[in-house]
Short mmCIF file of C-alpha atoms and ligand atoms in Angstrom, two decimals:
data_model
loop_
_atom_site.label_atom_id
_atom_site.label_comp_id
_atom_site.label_asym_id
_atom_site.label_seq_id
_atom_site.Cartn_x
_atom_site.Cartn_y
_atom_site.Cartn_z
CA UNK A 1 3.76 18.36 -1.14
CA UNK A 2 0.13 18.81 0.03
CA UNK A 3 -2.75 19.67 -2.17
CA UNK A 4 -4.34 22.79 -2.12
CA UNK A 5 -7.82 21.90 -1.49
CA UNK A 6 -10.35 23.56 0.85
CA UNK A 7 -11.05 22.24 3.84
CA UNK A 8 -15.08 21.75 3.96
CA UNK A 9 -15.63 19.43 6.11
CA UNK A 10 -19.25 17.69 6.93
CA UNK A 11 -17.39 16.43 10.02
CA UNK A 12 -15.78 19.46 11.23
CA UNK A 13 -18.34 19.33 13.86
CA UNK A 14 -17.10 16.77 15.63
CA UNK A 15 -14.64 16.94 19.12
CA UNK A 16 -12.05 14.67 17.37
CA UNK A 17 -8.58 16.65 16.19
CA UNK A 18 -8.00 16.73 12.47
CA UNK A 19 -5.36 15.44 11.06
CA UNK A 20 -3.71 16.79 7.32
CA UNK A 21 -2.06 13.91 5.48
CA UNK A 22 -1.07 13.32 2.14
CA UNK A 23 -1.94 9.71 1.60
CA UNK A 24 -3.89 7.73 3.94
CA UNK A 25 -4.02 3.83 3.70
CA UNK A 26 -6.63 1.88 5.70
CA UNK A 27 -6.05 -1.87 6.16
CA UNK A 28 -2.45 -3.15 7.72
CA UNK A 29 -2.53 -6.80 5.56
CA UNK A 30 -0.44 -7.31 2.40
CA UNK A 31 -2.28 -5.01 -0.03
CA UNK A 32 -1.64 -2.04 2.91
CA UNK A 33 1.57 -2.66 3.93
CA UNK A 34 3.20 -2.84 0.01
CA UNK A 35 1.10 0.64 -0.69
CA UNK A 36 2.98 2.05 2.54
CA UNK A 37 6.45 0.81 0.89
CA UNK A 38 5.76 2.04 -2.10
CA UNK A 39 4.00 5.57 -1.09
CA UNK A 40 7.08 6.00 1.50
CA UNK A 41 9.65 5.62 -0.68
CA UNK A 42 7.57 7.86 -3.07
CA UNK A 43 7.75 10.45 -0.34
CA UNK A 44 4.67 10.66 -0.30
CA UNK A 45 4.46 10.21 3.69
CA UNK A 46 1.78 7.38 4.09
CA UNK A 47 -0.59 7.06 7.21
CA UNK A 48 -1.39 3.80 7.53
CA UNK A 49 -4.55 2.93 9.59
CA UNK A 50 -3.69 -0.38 10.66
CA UNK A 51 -7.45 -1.64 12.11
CA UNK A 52 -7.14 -3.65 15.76
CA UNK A 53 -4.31 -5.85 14.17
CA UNK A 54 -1.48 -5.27 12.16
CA UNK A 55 -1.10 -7.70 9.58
CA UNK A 56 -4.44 -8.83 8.64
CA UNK A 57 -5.24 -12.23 7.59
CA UNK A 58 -1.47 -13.14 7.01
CA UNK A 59 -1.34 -13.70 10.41
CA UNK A 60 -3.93 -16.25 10.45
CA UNK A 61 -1.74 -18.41 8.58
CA UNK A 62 0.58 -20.75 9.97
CA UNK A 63 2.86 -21.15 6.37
CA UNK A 64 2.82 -19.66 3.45
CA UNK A 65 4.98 -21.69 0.78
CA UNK A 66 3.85 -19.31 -2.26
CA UNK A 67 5.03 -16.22 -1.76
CA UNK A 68 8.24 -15.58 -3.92
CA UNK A 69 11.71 -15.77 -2.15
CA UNK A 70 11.03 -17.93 0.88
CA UNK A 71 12.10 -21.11 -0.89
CA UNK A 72 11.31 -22.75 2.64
CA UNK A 73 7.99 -20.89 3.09
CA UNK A 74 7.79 -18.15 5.91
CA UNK A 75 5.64 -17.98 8.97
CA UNK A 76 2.44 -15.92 8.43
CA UNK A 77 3.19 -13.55 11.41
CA UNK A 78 6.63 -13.68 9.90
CA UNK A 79 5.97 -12.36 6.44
CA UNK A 80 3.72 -9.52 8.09
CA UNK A 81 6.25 -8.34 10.41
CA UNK A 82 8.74 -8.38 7.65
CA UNK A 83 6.11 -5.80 5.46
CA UNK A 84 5.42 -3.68 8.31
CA UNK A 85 9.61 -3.08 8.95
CA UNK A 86 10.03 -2.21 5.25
CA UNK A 87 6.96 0.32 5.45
CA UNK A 88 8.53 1.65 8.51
CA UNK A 89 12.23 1.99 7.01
CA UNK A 90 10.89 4.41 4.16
CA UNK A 91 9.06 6.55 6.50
CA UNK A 92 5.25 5.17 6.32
CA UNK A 93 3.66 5.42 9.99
CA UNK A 94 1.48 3.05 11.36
CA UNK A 95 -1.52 4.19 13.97
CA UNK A 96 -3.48 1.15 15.27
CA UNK A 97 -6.88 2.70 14.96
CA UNK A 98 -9.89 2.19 13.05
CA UNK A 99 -12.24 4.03 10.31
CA UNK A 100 -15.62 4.72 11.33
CA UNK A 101 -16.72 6.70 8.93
CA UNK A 102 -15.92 8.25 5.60
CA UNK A 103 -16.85 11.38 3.20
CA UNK A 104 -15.56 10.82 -0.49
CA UNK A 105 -17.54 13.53 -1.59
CA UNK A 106 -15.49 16.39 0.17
CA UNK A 107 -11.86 17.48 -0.91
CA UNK A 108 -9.85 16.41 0.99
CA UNK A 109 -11.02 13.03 1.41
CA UNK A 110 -12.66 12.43 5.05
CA UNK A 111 -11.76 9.65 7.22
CA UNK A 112 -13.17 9.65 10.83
CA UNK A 113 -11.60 7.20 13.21
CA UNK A 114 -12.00 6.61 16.84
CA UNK A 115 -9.67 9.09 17.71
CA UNK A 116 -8.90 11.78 14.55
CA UNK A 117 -10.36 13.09 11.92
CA UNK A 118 -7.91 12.40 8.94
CA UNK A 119 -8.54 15.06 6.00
CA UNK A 120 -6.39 12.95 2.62
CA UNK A 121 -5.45 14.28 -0.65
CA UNK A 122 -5.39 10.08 -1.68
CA UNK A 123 -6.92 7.53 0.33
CA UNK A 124 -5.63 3.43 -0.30
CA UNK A 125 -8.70 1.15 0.29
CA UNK A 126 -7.10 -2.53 1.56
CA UNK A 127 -9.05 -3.05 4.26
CA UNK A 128 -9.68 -6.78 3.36
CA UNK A 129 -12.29 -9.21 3.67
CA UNK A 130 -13.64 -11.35 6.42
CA UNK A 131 -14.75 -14.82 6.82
CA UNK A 132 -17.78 -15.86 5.97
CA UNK A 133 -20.70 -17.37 7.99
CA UNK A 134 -23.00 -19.88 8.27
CA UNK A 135 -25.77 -18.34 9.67
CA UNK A 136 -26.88 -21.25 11.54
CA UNK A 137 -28.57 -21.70 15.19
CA UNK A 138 -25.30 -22.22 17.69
CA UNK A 139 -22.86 -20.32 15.43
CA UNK A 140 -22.57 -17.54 17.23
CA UNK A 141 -23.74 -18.42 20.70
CA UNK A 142 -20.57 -21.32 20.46
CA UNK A 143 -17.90 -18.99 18.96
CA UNK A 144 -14.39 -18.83 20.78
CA UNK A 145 -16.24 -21.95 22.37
CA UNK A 146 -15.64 -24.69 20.06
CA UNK A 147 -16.56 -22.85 16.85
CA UNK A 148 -13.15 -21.19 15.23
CA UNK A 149 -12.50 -19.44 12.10
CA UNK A 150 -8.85 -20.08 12.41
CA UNK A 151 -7.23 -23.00 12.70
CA UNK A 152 -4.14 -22.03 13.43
CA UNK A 153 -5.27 -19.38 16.34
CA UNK A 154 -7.75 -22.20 17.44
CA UNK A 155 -5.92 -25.57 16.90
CA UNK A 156 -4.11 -26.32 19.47
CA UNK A 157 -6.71 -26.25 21.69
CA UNK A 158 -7.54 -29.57 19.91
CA UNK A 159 -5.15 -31.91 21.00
CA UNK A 160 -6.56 -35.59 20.87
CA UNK A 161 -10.02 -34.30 19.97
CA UNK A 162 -12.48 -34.87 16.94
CA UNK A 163 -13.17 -31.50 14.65
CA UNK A 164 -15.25 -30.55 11.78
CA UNK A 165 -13.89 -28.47 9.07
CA UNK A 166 -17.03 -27.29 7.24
CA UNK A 167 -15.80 -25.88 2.89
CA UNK A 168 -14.66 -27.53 0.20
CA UNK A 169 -12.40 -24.88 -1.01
CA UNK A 170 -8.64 -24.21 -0.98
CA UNK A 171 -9.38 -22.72 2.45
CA UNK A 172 -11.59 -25.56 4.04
CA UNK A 173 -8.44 -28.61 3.11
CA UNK A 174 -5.09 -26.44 4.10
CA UNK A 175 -6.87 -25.64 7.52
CA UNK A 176 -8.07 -28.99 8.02
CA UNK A 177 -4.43 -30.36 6.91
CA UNK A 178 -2.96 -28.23 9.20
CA UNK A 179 -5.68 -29.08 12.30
CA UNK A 180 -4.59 -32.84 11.81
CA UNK A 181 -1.21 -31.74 13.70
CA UNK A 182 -3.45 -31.54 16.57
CA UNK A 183 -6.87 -33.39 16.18
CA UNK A 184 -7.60 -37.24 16.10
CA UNK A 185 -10.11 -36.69 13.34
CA UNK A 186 -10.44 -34.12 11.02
CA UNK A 187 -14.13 -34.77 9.23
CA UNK A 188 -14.39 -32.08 6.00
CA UNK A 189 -18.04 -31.59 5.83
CA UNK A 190 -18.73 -30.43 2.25
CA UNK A 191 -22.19 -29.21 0.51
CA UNK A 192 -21.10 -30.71 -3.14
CA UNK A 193 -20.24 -34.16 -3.49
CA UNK A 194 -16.68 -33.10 -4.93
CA UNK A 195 -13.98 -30.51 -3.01
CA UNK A 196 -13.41 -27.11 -4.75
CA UNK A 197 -10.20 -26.97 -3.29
CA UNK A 198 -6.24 -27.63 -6.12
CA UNK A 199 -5.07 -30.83 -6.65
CA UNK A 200 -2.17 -30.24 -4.97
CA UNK A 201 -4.03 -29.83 -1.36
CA UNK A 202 -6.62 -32.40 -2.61
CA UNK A 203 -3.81 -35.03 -2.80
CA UNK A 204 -2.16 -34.03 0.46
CA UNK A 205 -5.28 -34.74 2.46
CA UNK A 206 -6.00 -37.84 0.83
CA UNK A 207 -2.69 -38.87 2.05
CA UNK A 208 -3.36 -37.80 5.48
CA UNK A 209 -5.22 -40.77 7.54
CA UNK A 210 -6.47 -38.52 9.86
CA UNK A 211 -8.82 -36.59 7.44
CA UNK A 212 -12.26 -37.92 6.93
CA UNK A 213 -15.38 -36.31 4.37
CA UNK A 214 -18.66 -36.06 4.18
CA UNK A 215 -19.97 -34.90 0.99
CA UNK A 216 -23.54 -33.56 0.23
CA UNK A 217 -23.90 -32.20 3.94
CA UNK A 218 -24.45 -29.80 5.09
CA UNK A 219 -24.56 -28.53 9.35
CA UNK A 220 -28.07 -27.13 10.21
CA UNK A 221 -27.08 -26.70 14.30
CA UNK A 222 -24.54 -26.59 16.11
CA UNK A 223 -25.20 -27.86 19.59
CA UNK A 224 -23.76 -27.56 22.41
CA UNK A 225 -24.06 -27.75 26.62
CA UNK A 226 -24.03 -24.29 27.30
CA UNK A 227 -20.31 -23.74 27.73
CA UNK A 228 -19.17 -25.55 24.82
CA UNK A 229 -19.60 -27.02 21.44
CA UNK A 230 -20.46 -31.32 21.67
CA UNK A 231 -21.84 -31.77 18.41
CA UNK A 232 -23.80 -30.70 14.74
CA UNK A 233 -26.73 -31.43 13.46
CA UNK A 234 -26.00 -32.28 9.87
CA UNK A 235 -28.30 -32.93 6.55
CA UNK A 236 -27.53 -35.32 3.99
CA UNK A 237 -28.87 -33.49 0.87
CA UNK A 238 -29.14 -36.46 -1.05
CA UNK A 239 -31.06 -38.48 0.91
CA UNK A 240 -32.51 -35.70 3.07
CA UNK A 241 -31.52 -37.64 6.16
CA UNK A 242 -30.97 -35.18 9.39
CA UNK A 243 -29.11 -36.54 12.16
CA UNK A 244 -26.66 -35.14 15.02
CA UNK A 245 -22.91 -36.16 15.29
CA UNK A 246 -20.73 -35.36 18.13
CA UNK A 247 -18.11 -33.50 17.71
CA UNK A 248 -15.40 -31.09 19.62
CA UNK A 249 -15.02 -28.22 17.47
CA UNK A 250 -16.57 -27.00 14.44
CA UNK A 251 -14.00 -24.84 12.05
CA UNK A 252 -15.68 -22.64 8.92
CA UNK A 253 -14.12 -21.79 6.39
CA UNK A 254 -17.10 -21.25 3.38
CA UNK A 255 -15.22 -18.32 1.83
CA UNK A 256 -14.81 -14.41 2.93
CA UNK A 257 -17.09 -11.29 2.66
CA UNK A 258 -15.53 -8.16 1.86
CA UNK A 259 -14.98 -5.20 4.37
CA UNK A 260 -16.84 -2.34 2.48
CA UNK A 261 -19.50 -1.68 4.68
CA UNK A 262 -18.10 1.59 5.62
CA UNK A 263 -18.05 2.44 1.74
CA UNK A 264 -21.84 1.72 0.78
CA UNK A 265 -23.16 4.98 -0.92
CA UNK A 266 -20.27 6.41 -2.03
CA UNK A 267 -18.09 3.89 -4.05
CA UNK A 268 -19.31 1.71 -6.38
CA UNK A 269 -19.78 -1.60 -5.57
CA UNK A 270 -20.39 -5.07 -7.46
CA UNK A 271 -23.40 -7.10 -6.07
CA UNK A 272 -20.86 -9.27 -3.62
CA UNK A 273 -19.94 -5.99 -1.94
CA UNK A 274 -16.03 -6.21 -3.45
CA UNK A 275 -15.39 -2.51 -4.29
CA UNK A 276 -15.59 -2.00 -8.31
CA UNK A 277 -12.06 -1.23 -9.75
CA UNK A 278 -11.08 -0.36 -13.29
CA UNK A 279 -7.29 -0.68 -14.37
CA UNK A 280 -6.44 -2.46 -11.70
CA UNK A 281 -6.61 -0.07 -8.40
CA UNK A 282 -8.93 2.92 -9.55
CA UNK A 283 -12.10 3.25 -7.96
CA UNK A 284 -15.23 5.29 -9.71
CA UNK A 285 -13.90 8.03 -7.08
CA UNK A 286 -10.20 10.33 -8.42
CA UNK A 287 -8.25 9.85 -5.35
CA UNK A 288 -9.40 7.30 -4.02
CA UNK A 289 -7.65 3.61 -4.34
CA UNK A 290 -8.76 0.24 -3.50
CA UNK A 291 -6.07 -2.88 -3.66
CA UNK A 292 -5.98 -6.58 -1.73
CA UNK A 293 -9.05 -8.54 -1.01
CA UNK A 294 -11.73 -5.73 -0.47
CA UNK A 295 -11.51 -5.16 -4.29
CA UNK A 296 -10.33 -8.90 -5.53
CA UNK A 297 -12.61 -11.97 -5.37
CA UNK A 298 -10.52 -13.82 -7.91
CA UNK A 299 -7.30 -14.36 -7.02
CA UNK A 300 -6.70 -13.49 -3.17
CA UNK A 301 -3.03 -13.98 -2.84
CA UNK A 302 -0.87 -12.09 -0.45
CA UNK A 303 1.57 -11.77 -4.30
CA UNK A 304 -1.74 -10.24 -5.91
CA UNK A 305 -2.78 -8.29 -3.12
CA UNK A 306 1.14 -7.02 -1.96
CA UNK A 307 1.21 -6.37 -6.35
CA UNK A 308 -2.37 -4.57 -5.55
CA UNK A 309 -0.92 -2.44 -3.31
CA UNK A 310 2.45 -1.33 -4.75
CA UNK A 311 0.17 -0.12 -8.13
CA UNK A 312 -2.05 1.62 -5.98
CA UNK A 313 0.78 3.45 -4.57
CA UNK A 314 1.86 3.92 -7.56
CA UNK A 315 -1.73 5.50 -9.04
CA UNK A 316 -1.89 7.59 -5.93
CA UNK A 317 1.88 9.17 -7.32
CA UNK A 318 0.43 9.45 -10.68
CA UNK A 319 -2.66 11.48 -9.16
CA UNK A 320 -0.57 13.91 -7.45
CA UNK A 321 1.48 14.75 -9.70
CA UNK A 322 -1.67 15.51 -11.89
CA UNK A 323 -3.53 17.83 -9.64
CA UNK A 324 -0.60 19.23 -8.84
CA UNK A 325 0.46 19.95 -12.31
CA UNK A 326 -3.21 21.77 -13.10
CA UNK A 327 -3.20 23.80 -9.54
CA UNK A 328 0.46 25.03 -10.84
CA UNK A 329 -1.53 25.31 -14.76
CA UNK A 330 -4.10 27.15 -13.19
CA UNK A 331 -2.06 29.30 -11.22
CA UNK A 332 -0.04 30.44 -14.03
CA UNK A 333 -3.25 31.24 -16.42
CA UNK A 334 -4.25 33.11 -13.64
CA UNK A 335 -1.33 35.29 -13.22
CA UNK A 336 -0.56 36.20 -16.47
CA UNK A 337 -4.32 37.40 -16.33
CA UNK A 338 -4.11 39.22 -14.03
P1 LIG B 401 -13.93 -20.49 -1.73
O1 LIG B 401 -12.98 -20.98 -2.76
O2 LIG B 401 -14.95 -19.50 -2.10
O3 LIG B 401 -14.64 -21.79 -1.14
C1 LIG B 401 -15.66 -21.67 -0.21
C2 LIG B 401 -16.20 -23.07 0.06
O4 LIG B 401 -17.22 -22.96 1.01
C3 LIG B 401 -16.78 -23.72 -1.18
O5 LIG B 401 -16.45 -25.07 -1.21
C4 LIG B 401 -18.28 -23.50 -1.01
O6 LIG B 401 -19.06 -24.51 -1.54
C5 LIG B 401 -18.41 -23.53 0.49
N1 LIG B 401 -19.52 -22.71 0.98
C6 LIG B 401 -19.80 -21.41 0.70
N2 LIG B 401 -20.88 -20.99 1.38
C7 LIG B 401 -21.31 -22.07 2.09
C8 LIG B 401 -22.37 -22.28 2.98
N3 LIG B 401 -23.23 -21.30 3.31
N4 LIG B 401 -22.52 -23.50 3.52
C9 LIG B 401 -21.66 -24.50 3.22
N5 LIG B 401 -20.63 -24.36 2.39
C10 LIG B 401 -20.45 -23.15 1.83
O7 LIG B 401 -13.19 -19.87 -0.45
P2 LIG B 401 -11.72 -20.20 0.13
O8 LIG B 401 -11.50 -21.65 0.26
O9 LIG B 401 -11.63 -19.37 1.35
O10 LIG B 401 -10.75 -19.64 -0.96
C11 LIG B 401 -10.91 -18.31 -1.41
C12 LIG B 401 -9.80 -17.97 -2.42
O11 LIG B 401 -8.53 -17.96 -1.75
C13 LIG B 401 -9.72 -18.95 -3.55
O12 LIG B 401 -9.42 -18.25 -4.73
C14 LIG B 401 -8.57 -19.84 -3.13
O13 LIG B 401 -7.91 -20.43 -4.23
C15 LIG B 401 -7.68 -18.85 -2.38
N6 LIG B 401 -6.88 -19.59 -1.38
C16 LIG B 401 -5.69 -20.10 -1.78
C17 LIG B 401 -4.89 -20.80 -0.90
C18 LIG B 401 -3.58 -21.34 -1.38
O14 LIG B 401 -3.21 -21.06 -2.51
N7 LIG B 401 -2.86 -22.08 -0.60
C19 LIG B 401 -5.33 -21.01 0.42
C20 LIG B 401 -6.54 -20.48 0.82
C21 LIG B 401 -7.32 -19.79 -0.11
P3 LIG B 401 -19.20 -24.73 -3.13
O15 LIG B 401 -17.93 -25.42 -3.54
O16 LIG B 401 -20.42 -25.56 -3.25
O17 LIG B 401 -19.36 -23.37 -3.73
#
């Protein structure tokens, strides 16, 4: 089944081969990899573009203990290769490459990536979000260098030493709980004098000795010697006292920005940058499907975003079938016209 559309591409220009598929999916995480299930055992032969991992933030984590029928929990990685094996058994293909640039105005759908030109009857939006920075001097001179946005990529590299975890959300306390199997200290700076984060991770870390706060701060600098990170510069915003701490490593985790930059102009948007959905999946654009993170700053489970994904799948089937049905409609009137 492919839609009759005419090619018009703005692109059409370019050196890059084309590529005719049915339903394209950008973004390999949860919310991707559940579309891909669902679209390939739809038969509706997904393409997934999987960006420079496969997995997305999944894989970041070192245990996930929510995610129905791992009564145990499941290994990040784990859980991600699982998704990717199902996609694969119902016939979804996977090409590590990414989207650089996109025309929702044309029919097909336009996705350019490094490689190809893909021209879509549907395209599935999941390409995620990212984390967040702080945006202050050191950050980004010290990252890979002491300053981590992953604890469990970055926290072994910790052993014996004294960390910062700066957030007060749900975020901020499982990373620093999990950084304690490897740190001495574990010092949770926080901007608000209480943590954000569920009781349930509240209470863990208060059990933990190793975990430390430090409540109405927030880091100004990071500092370092050149080749690594030795310390912050912190502000008490109570008492406006500024003073420098030493310190080995300095993990973020202040929440996550949405990957939609490639999207500005041509869906609509909410003033975060999370792509604007109605009924779940549907973007302002027919066609065009957004599910997982890049469209959810509420709930941000791999369960919502995997439940994201299967309805957008499901959407894109729905869509289908209905241009389908008027191109046969259309068809017919014309015929018996003629
Ligand atoms: P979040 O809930 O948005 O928390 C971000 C934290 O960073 C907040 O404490 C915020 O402070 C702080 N912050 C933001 N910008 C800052 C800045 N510029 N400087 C200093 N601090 C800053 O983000 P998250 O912790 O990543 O969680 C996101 C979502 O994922 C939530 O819905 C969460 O429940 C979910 N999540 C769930 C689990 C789990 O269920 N196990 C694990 C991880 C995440 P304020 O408090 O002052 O705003």
């Amino acid at each position: 089944m492919s839609l009759g559309f005419q090619v018009n591409s703005l692109m059409s220009t370019s050196a890059s081969p084309e590529e005719r598929v049915q339903v394209l999916i950008l973004g390999s995480g949860p919310a991707g990899l559940a579309a891909a299930l669902y679209a390939g055992r739809a038969e509706l032969n997904p393409v997934v573009l999987t960006g420079l991992e496969v997995g997305g933030q999944v894989t970041l984590t070192e245990i996930i203990e929510n995610y129905p029928g791992f009564p145990d929990g499941v290994k990040g990685p784990e859980l991600a290769e699982r998704f990717k094996k199902q996609a694969e058994r119902f016939g979804a293909r996977l090409v590590m490459d990414v989207a650089t640039e996109v025309d929702l105005k044309q029919r097909p759908l336009v996705v350019k990536t490094y490689s190809t030109t893909y021209l879509a009857d549907v395209l599935i939006i999941a390409t995620g979000a990212s984390p967040r920075k702080l945006n202050v001097p050191g950050e980004e001179e010290y990252t890979g260098r002491g300053v981590s946005y992953c604890a469990t990529c970055d926290g072994w590299f910790f052993q014996d030493k004294d960390v910062i975890v700066v957030g007060g959300g749900d975020s901020a306390v499982e990373e620093g709980l999990f950084l304690t199997r490897y740190a001495r200290t574990v010092t949770i700076v926080h901007r608000r004098d209480q943590l954000r984060a569920g009781p349930l991770l509240q209470r863990r870390a208060r059990a933990n000795p190793k975990i430390k706060y430090l409540f109405n701060t927030v880091v100004e600098e990071i500092l370092g010697d050149g080749e690594q990170v030795t310390g912050v510069r912190l502000k008490n915003l109570k008492t406006g006292e500024v003073y420098e701490k030493p310190i080995d490593g300095v993990f973020i985790f202040v929440g996550y920005i949405p990957n939609t930059k490639l999207f500005e102009g041509q869906l609509e948007l909410d003033e975060r940058g999370y792509i604007k959905v109605h009924d779940w999946v549907y973007t302002n654009i027919p066609g065009v499907f957004a599910a997982g993170e890049v469209a959810d700053p509420v709930y941000r489970q791999v369960i919502t975003s995997a439940g994201m994904g299967a309805a957008a799948a499901i959407a894109a089937g729905h869509y289908l079938d209905e241009v389908l049905f008027s191109q046969e409609q259309a068809q017919k009137a014309s015929e018996s016209a003629s």
